[in-house]
CSV table of C-alpha atoms in Angstrom, one decimal:
chain,number,residue,atom,x,y,z
A,1,MET,CA,-106.5,0.1,-22.9
A,2,THR,CA,-104.2,1.1,-25.7
A,3,SER,CA,-101.7,-1.5,-26.8
A,4,THR,CA,-99.2,1.0,-28.3
A,5,ALA,CA,-97.6,4.0,-26.6
A,6,ARG,CA,-97.0,6.9,-28.9
A,7,PRO,CA,-94.7,9.8,-28.1
A,8,ALA,CA,-96.6,12.8,-26.7
A,9,SER,CA,-93.9,15.4,-27.3
A,10,ARG,CA,-90.5,15.9,-28.8
A,11,ALA,CA,-88.0,18.6,-27.7
A,12,VAL,CA,-84.4,19.2,-28.7
A,13,THR,CA,-81.8,20.7,-26.4
A,14,GLY,CA,-80.8,24.2,-27.4
A,15,ALA,CA,-77.0,24.3,-27.1
A,16,ALA,CA,-76.4,21.3,-29.3
A,17,SER,CA,-79.8,20.8,-31.0
A,18,HIS,CA,-78.2,18.5,-33.6
A,19,ALA,CA,-77.1,16.0,-31.1
A,20,ALA,CA,-79.8,15.3,-28.5
A,21,SER,CA,-83.5,14.8,-28.5
A,22,ARG,CA,-86.0,14.2,-25.7
A,23,ILE,CA,-89.2,12.3,-26.3
A,24,LYS,CA,-92.0,11.7,-23.8
A,25,PHE,CA,-94.3,8.7,-24.0
A,26,PRO,CA,-97.7,8.5,-22.2
A,27,ARG,CA,-98.8,5.8,-19.9
A,28,THR,CA,-101.7,4.0,-21.6
A,29,SER,CA,-102.4,0.8,-19.7
A,30,ARG,CA,-103.7,-0.4,-16.4
A,31,ARG,CA,-101.1,-3.1,-16.3
A,32,ALA,CA,-98.3,-0.5,-16.1
A,33,ALA,CA,-100.1,1.1,-13.1
A,34,ALA,CA,-100.5,-2.3,-11.4
A,35,LEU,CA,-96.8,-3.0,-11.9
A,36,ALA,CA,-95.9,0.3,-10.3
A,37,GLY,CA,-98.2,-0.2,-7.4
A,38,GLY,CA,-96.9,-3.7,-6.8
A,39,LEU,CA,-93.2,-2.6,-6.7
A,40,ARG,CA,-94.1,0.4,-4.5
A,41,THR,CA,-95.8,-1.9,-2.0
A,42,VAL,CA,-93.2,-4.8,-2.1
A,43,GLY,CA,-90.0,-3.9,-3.9
A,44,LYS,CA,-89.3,-0.5,-2.4
A,45,PRO,CA,-89.7,-1.6,1.2
A,46,ALA,CA,-87.5,-4.6,0.5
A,47,LEU,CA,-84.7,-2.4,-0.9
A,48,ASN,CA,-85.0,-0.1,2.2
A,49,ALA,CA,-84.6,-3.2,4.4
A,50,TRP,CA,-81.5,-4.2,2.4
A,51,SER,CA,-80.0,-0.7,3.1
A,52,TYR,CA,-80.0,-1.7,6.8
A,53,ALA,CA,-78.7,-5.2,6.2
A,54,PRO,CA,-76.7,-5.5,2.9
A,55,GLY,CA,-76.3,-9.3,3.6
A,56,LEU,CA,-79.9,-9.7,2.5
A,57,SER,CA,-78.6,-9.6,-1.1
A,58,ARG,CA,-77.8,-13.3,-0.7
A,59,LEU,CA,-81.5,-13.9,-0.9
A,60,SER,CA,-81.3,-13.1,-4.6
A,61,GLY,CA,-80.3,-16.7,-5.2
A,62,ILE,CA,-83.9,-17.6,-4.6
A,63,MET,CA,-85.0,-15.3,-7.4
A,64,ASP,CA,-82.3,-16.7,-9.7
A,65,ARG,CA,-83.4,-20.3,-9.1
A,66,THR,CA,-87.0,-19.3,-9.8
A,67,ALA,CA,-86.1,-17.4,-13.0
A,68,ASP,CA,-84.1,-20.4,-14.2
A,69,HIS,CA,-87.4,-22.3,-14.7
A,70,LEU,CA,-89.1,-19.6,-16.7
A,71,ALA,CA,-89.8,-20.6,-20.3
A,72,LEU,CA,-88.3,-18.7,-23.1
A,73,PRO,CA,-90.1,-17.7,-26.4
A,74,THR,CA,-90.3,-20.6,-28.9
A,75,GLY,CA,-87.3,-20.8,-31.1
A,76,THR,CA,-84.9,-19.2,-28.6
A,77,SER,CA,-81.5,-20.9,-28.2
A,78,VAL,CA,-79.1,-20.6,-25.4
A,79,ALA,CA,-75.4,-21.6,-25.4
A,80,THR,CA,-72.8,-21.2,-22.6
A,81,VAL,CA,-69.6,-19.3,-23.4
A,82,GLN,CA,-66.5,-19.1,-21.2
A,83,LEU,CA,-64.8,-15.7,-20.8
A,84,GLY,CA,-61.9,-16.4,-18.6
A,85,PRO,CA,-62.9,-15.5,-15.0
A,86,CYS,CA,-66.6,-15.5,-15.8
A,87,ASP,CA,-69.0,-17.2,-18.2
A,88,ALA,CA,-71.8,-15.8,-20.5
A,89,GLU,CA,-74.7,-16.9,-22.5
A,90,TRP,CA,-75.1,-16.6,-26.3
A,91,ILE,CA,-78.8,-16.1,-26.8
A,92,ARG,CA,-80.6,-16.2,-30.2
A,93,ALA,CA,-84.3,-15.5,-30.7
A,94,ALA,CA,-86.0,-17.0,-33.7
A,95,ARG,CA,-85.2,-15.4,-37.1
A,96,THR,CA,-82.1,-13.6,-35.9
A,97,ARG,CA,-79.5,-12.4,-38.5
A,98,ASP,CA,-75.7,-12.4,-38.4
A,99,ASP,CA,-75.2,-8.9,-39.6
A,100,GLY,CA,-74.4,-7.8,-36.0
A,101,ALA,CA,-74.4,-8.8,-32.4
A,102,VAL,CA,-75.4,-7.2,-29.0
A,103,LEU,CA,-73.4,-7.2,-25.8
A,104,TYR,CA,-75.8,-7.2,-22.9
A,105,LEU,CA,-74.8,-6.1,-19.4
A,106,HIS,CA,-77.4,-6.9,-16.7
A,107,GLY,CA,-78.5,-4.7,-13.8
A,108,GLY,CA,-78.8,-5.6,-10.1
A,109,ALA,CA,-76.9,-2.8,-8.3
A,110,PHE,CA,-73.6,-4.6,-9.0
A,111,ILE,CA,-74.5,-7.2,-6.3
A,112,VAL,CA,-77.5,-9.2,-7.4
A,113,CYS,CA,-79.2,-10.7,-10.5
A,114,SER,CA,-77.6,-13.1,-13.0
A,115,LEU,CA,-77.9,-14.8,-16.4
A,116,ALA,CA,-81.1,-16.5,-15.2
A,117,SER,CA,-82.8,-13.3,-13.9
A,118,HIS,CA,-82.3,-11.5,-17.2
A,119,ARG,CA,-82.6,-14.3,-19.7
A,120,ARG,CA,-86.1,-13.4,-20.8
A,121,LEU,CA,-85.2,-9.7,-21.2
A,122,VAL,CA,-82.1,-10.7,-23.1
A,123,ALA,CA,-84.1,-13.0,-25.3
A,124,ALA,CA,-86.5,-10.1,-26.0
A,125,THR,CA,-83.5,-7.9,-26.9
A,126,SER,CA,-82.4,-10.5,-29.4
A,127,ARG,CA,-85.9,-10.6,-30.9
A,128,VAL,CA,-86.4,-6.9,-31.3
A,129,THR,CA,-82.8,-6.3,-32.6
A,130,ARG,CA,-82.9,-9.5,-34.7
A,131,GLN,CA,-79.4,-10.2,-33.6
A,132,PRO,CA,-77.8,-12.7,-31.3
A,133,VAL,CA,-76.9,-11.4,-27.8
A,134,LEU,CA,-74.0,-12.2,-25.5
A,135,ASN,CA,-75.2,-11.8,-21.9
A,136,VAL,CA,-72.2,-11.5,-19.6
A,137,ASN,CA,-72.2,-13.1,-16.2
A,138,PHE,CA,-69.6,-10.6,-14.8
A,139,ARG,CA,-68.4,-11.0,-11.3
A,140,MET,CA,-70.0,-8.7,-8.7
A,141,LEU,CA,-69.4,-6.9,-5.4
A,142,PRO,CA,-67.9,-7.7,-3.0
A,143,GLU,CA,-65.8,-10.4,-4.9
A,144,VAL,CA,-64.4,-7.7,-7.2
A,145,THR,CA,-64.4,-3.9,-7.6
A,146,LEU,CA,-66.1,-2.1,-10.5
A,147,GLU,CA,-62.8,-2.4,-12.4
A,148,GLY,CA,-63.0,-6.2,-12.1
A,149,MET,CA,-66.6,-6.1,-13.5
A,150,LEU,CA,-65.5,-3.9,-16.3
A,151,GLY,CA,-62.7,-6.3,-17.2
A,152,ASP,CA,-65.3,-9.1,-17.6
A,153,CYS,CA,-67.3,-6.9,-19.8
A,154,LEU,CA,-64.3,-6.1,-21.9
A,155,ALA,CA,-63.7,-9.9,-22.2
A,156,GLY,CA,-67.2,-10.2,-23.6
A,157,TYR,CA,-66.6,-7.4,-26.2
A,158,ARG,CA,-63.3,-9.0,-27.3
A,159,TRP,CA,-65.1,-12.4,-27.6
A,160,LEU,CA,-67.5,-10.9,-30.1
A,161,LEU,CA,-64.6,-9.4,-32.0
A,162,ASP,CA,-62.8,-12.7,-32.1
A,163,GLU,CA,-66.0,-14.3,-33.4
A,164,GLY,CA,-65.8,-12.1,-36.4
A,165,TYR,CA,-68.2,-9.3,-35.5
A,166,PRO,CA,-66.6,-6.0,-36.4
A,167,ALA,CA,-66.9,-3.2,-33.8
A,168,GLU,CA,-69.2,-1.1,-35.9
A,169,ARG,CA,-71.7,-4.0,-35.8
A,170,ILE,CA,-71.6,-4.6,-32.0
A,171,SER,CA,-74.2,-2.8,-30.0
A,172,VAL,CA,-74.0,-2.5,-26.2
A,173,VAL,CA,-77.1,-2.6,-24.1
A,174,GLY,CA,-77.3,-2.4,-20.4
A,175,ASP,CA,-80.0,-1.9,-17.8
A,176,SER,CA,-79.7,-0.1,-14.4
A,177,ALA,CA,-76.1,-0.9,-13.1
A,178,GLY,CA,-75.5,-2.6,-16.4
A,179,GLY,CA,-76.1,0.8,-18.0
A,180,PHE,CA,-73.3,2.2,-15.9
A,181,LEU,CA,-71.0,-0.6,-17.1
A,182,ALA,CA,-72.1,0.0,-20.7
A,183,PHE,CA,-70.9,3.6,-20.6
A,184,ALA,CA,-67.8,2.6,-18.6
A,185,LEU,CA,-67.0,0.0,-21.3
A,186,ALA,CA,-67.3,2.5,-24.2
A,187,LEU,CA,-65.1,5.0,-22.4
A,188,ALA,CA,-62.5,2.3,-21.7
A,189,LEU,CA,-62.5,1.2,-25.3
A,190,ARG,CA,-62.0,4.8,-26.4
A,191,ASP,CA,-59.2,5.4,-23.9
A,192,GLU,CA,-57.4,2.2,-24.9
A,193,GLY,CA,-57.6,3.0,-28.6
A,194,LEU,CA,-59.9,0.1,-29.3
A,195,PRO,CA,-62.7,0.3,-31.9
A,196,ARG,CA,-65.9,1.7,-30.5
A,197,PRO,CA,-69.2,-0.1,-30.7
A,198,ALA,CA,-72.1,0.9,-33.0
A,199,SER,CA,-74.3,2.3,-30.2
A,200,ILE,CA,-75.1,2.3,-26.5
A,201,THR,CA,-78.6,1.7,-25.1
A,202,GLY,CA,-79.3,2.3,-21.4
A,203,MET,CA,-82.6,1.1,-19.8
A,204,SER,CA,-83.0,3.1,-16.6
A,205,PRO,CA,-79.2,3.4,-16.4
A,206,LEU,CA,-77.3,4.2,-13.3
A,207,LEU,CA,-75.1,7.1,-14.4
A,208,ASP,CA,-73.8,8.7,-11.2
A,209,LEU,CA,-72.7,6.8,-8.0
A,210,ASP,CA,-73.1,10.0,-6.0
A,211,THR,CA,-76.5,10.7,-4.4
A,212,GLU,CA,-76.5,14.5,-4.3
A,213,ARG,CA,-78.5,14.9,-7.4
A,214,LYS,CA,-80.9,12.1,-6.4
A,215,ALA,CA,-81.4,13.6,-3.0
A,216,ALA,CA,-82.4,16.9,-4.6
A,217,SER,CA,-84.7,15.2,-7.2
A,218,PRO,CA,-88.4,16.1,-7.3
A,219,HIS,CA,-88.9,12.4,-7.9
A,220,ARG,CA,-87.1,11.2,-4.7
A,221,ASP,CA,-90.4,10.4,-2.9
A,222,LYS,CA,-92.3,9.4,-6.1
A,223,CYS,CA,-89.9,6.7,-7.3
A,224,ASP,CA,-91.7,3.3,-7.2
A,225,VAL,CA,-88.4,1.3,-6.5
A,226,PHE,CA,-85.6,3.3,-5.0
A,227,SER,CA,-85.2,5.7,-2.1
A,228,VAL,CA,-82.3,8.1,-1.4
A,229,ARG,CA,-81.5,5.8,1.5
A,230,SER,CA,-81.0,2.7,-0.7
A,231,CYS,CA,-78.9,4.7,-3.2
A,232,ARG,CA,-76.7,5.9,-0.3
A,233,ALA,CA,-76.3,2.3,0.9
A,234,LEU,CA,-75.0,1.2,-2.5
A,235,GLN,CA,-72.6,4.2,-2.5
A,236,ARG,CA,-71.2,3.1,0.9
A,237,LEU,CA,-70.9,-0.5,-0.2
A,238,ILE,CA,-68.9,0.4,-3.3
A,239,ALA,CA,-66.6,2.6,-1.1
A,240,GLN,CA,-66.2,-0.2,1.4
A,241,VAL,CA,-65.3,-2.7,-1.3
A,242,ASP,CA,-62.8,-0.2,-2.8
A,243,ALA,CA,-61.2,0.1,0.7
A,244,ASP,CA,-61.1,-3.6,1.1
A,245,HIS,CA,-59.3,-3.9,-2.2
A,246,GLU,CA,-57.0,-1.0,-1.4
A,247,ILE,CA,-58.4,1.2,-4.3
A,248,ASP,CA,-57.4,4.8,-3.7
A,249,GLY,CA,-58.8,8.0,-5.2
A,250,ASP,CA,-62.3,9.2,-6.1
A,251,ARG,CA,-64.4,7.3,-8.6
A,252,VAL,CA,-65.5,9.0,-11.8
A,253,SER,CA,-69.0,8.1,-12.8
A,254,PRO,CA,-69.9,8.2,-16.5
A,255,ILE,CA,-71.9,11.4,-16.0
A,256,ASP,CA,-68.6,13.2,-14.9
A,257,ALA,CA,-66.4,11.6,-17.6
A,258,ASP,CA,-65.1,13.1,-20.8
A,259,LEU,CA,-67.8,11.8,-23.1
A,260,ARG,CA,-66.3,12.9,-26.4
A,261,GLY,CA,-66.1,10.2,-29.1
A,262,LEU,CA,-68.8,8.0,-27.8
A,263,PRO,CA,-71.2,6.3,-30.3
A,264,PRO,CA,-74.9,7.2,-30.5
A,265,VAL,CA,-76.8,6.8,-27.3
A,266,LEU,CA,-80.4,5.9,-26.4
A,267,ILE,CA,-81.6,6.3,-22.8
A,268,GLN,CA,-85.0,5.1,-21.6
A,269,MET,CA,-86.3,6.2,-18.2
A,270,GLY,CA,-89.5,6.1,-16.3
A,271,SER,CA,-90.9,9.5,-15.5
A,272,ARG,CA,-90.9,9.1,-11.7
A,273,GLU,CA,-87.6,7.4,-11.3
A,274,ILE,CA,-85.1,8.8,-8.8
A,275,LEU,CA,-82.5,8.3,-11.5
A,276,ARG,CA,-84.3,10.6,-14.0
A,277,PRO,CA,-82.3,13.8,-13.1
A,278,ASP,CA,-79.1,12.0,-13.7
A,279,ALA,CA,-80.3,10.9,-17.1
A,280,GLU,CA,-81.4,14.4,-18.1
A,281,GLU,CA,-78.0,15.8,-17.0
A,282,MET,CA,-76.2,13.0,-18.9
A,283,VAL,CA,-78.1,13.9,-22.1
A,284,ASP,CA,-77.1,17.5,-21.8
A,285,ARG,CA,-73.4,16.5,-21.3
A,286,LEU,CA,-73.5,14.1,-24.2
A,287,ALA,CA,-75.0,16.8,-26.4
A,288,ALA,CA,-72.2,19.2,-25.3
A,289,ALA,CA,-69.8,16.4,-26.4
A,290,SER,CA,-71.5,16.2,-29.8
A,291,VAL,CA,-72.7,12.6,-29.2
A,292,PRO,CA,-76.0,11.9,-31.0
A,293,THR,CA,-78.4,11.1,-28.1
A,294,THR,CA,-82.0,10.4,-27.5
A,295,LEU,CA,-83.7,10.4,-24.1
A,296,GLN,CA,-87.1,8.7,-23.9
A,297,ILE,CA,-89.2,9.5,-20.8
A,298,TRP,CA,-91.9,6.9,-20.3
A,299,THR,CA,-94.7,8.3,-18.2
A,300,GLY,CA,-95.5,6.3,-15.0
A,301,GLN,CA,-93.2,3.5,-15.9
A,302,VAL,CA,-91.0,1.8,-13.3
A,303,HIS,CA,-87.3,1.1,-13.1
A,304,VAL,CA,-86.3,-1.3,-16.1
A,305,PHE,CA,-90.0,-1.7,-17.0
A,306,GLN,CA,-88.8,-3.2,-20.3
A,307,ALA,CA,-88.5,-6.5,-18.4
A,308,ALA,CA,-92.3,-6.7,-18.3
A,309,ALA,CA,-92.5,-6.6,-22.1
A,310,SER,CA,-94.6,-9.8,-22.3
A,311,TRP,CA,-97.2,-8.2,-20.0
A,312,VAL,CA,-97.1,-4.4,-20.1
A,313,PRO,CA,-97.9,-2.8,-23.5
A,314,GLU,CA,-95.6,0.2,-22.9
A,315,ALA,CA,-92.7,-2.1,-22.1
A,316,ALA,CA,-93.2,-3.9,-25.4
A,317,ALA,CA,-93.3,-0.6,-27.2
A,318,ALA,CA,-90.1,0.5,-25.5
A,319,MET,CA,-88.4,-2.7,-26.6
A,320,ARG,CA,-89.4,-2.0,-30.2
A,321,GLU,CA,-87.8,1.4,-29.8
A,322,VAL,CA,-84.6,-0.3,-28.7
A,323,GLY,CA,-84.7,-2.6,-31.7
A,324,ARG,CA,-85.2,0.3,-34.1
A,325,PHE,CA,-82.4,2.3,-32.5
A,326,VAL,CA,-79.9,-0.6,-32.5
A,327,ARG,CA,-80.6,-1.5,-36.2
A,328,SER,CA,-80.6,2.2,-37.3
A,329,ASN,CA,-77.1,2.6,-36.1
A,330,LEU,CA,-75.6,-0.3,-38.0
A,331,PRO,CA,-73.8,0.5,-41.2
A,332,ALA,CA,-75.4,-0.5,-44.4
A,333,ALA,CA,-75.1,-4.3,-44.7
A,334,GLN,CA,-72.8,-5.8,-47.4
A,335,GLY,CA,-73.9,-9.3,-46.4
A,336,SER,CA,-73.6,-10.6,-42.9
A,337,SER,CA,-70.4,-10.3,-41.0
A,338,ARG,CA,-70.6,-14.0,-40.1
A,339,THR,CA,-71.1,-14.9,-43.8
A,340,ALA,CA,-68.1,-12.7,-44.8
A,341,ARG,CA,-66.0,-14.3,-42.0
A,342,ASP,CA,-66.9,-17.9,-43.2
A,343,SER,CA,-66.1,-17.0,-46.8
A,344,SER,CA,-62.7,-15.7,-45.8
A,345,ALA,CA,-62.0,-18.9,-43.8
A,346,ARG,CA,-63.0,-21.1,-46.7
A,347,ALA,CA,-60.8,-19.0,-49.1
A,348,ALA,CA,-57.9,-19.4,-46.6
A,349,ARG,CA,-58.4,-23.2,-46.4
A,350,SER,CA,-58.5,-23.4,-50.1
A,351,ALA,CA,-55.3,-21.5,-50.6
A,352,ALA,CA,-53.6,-23.6,-47.9
A,353,GLY,CA,-54.6,-26.7,-49.7
A,354,GLY,CA,-53.0,-25.6,-53.0
């Protein structure tokens, strides 16, 4: 069993070769195969059952209560932050710096998961990026529409700005549905004339609410987690919530948006995921918009396999790739942003005191 996954191939898109690259990583461990088998046996049937009875999503509370008792790596600190209508957690792994911060948006199909379910993955993100991470506990369906969730994510971004982190030192990371929100956030910031973040990382991101591309995917029956049926159930649920909140008009997913002006992007995807065609199309569209983009395809890995970084070697390797990407897109440090902010505050107090 090999402990480190190395890229097997690297290819660059033709039309905008300067902007996008594709890298494929091999599967090297039996643990990855065991994880895929377990999800295919248990997780996928459970999601299919949910598609018949969406009320089963309430059972996610059991998962959250269990996750709440999982130990975090030694030296990790967690503090609660209030963001108006929702809360968040400010998570620091050991030996983090203050030269930047990460805004983390968790997955869960917009209906499940929580701060607790993603706390270990967020702590791992803090460790590999060597930065503190704000994990936003945004409200979910059916309480709010996607616009309500996006508003909570914007509140998290503004909190980081208010804390003294300049936009060019804020990185946005999201997994699955959180990846959808990460791109939606960056687009909203651009459209509102607010400063853009340093980068966007999507771990198995959901990029298209429509299921047409997924239904035509060669991976539709190979995916270890999702089926076309479960994807259609989510699409119907979002439409129903929109109708309940009297939202009119067609939704524009990130894949269909004007992508110009976005910061550098990293997308990581398992090779058999039903979401893979969306990711490949998104990379082409980002390249056409001259957005520097890397797509990493991890052979045989499951949806958001990075969450298994403490157990699966390829997941640990993928997290290291995330850390390198985030740090490589920060401007050259001139001292930490927090140090600069504190120095300015001290100077202001000194001036005020005469």
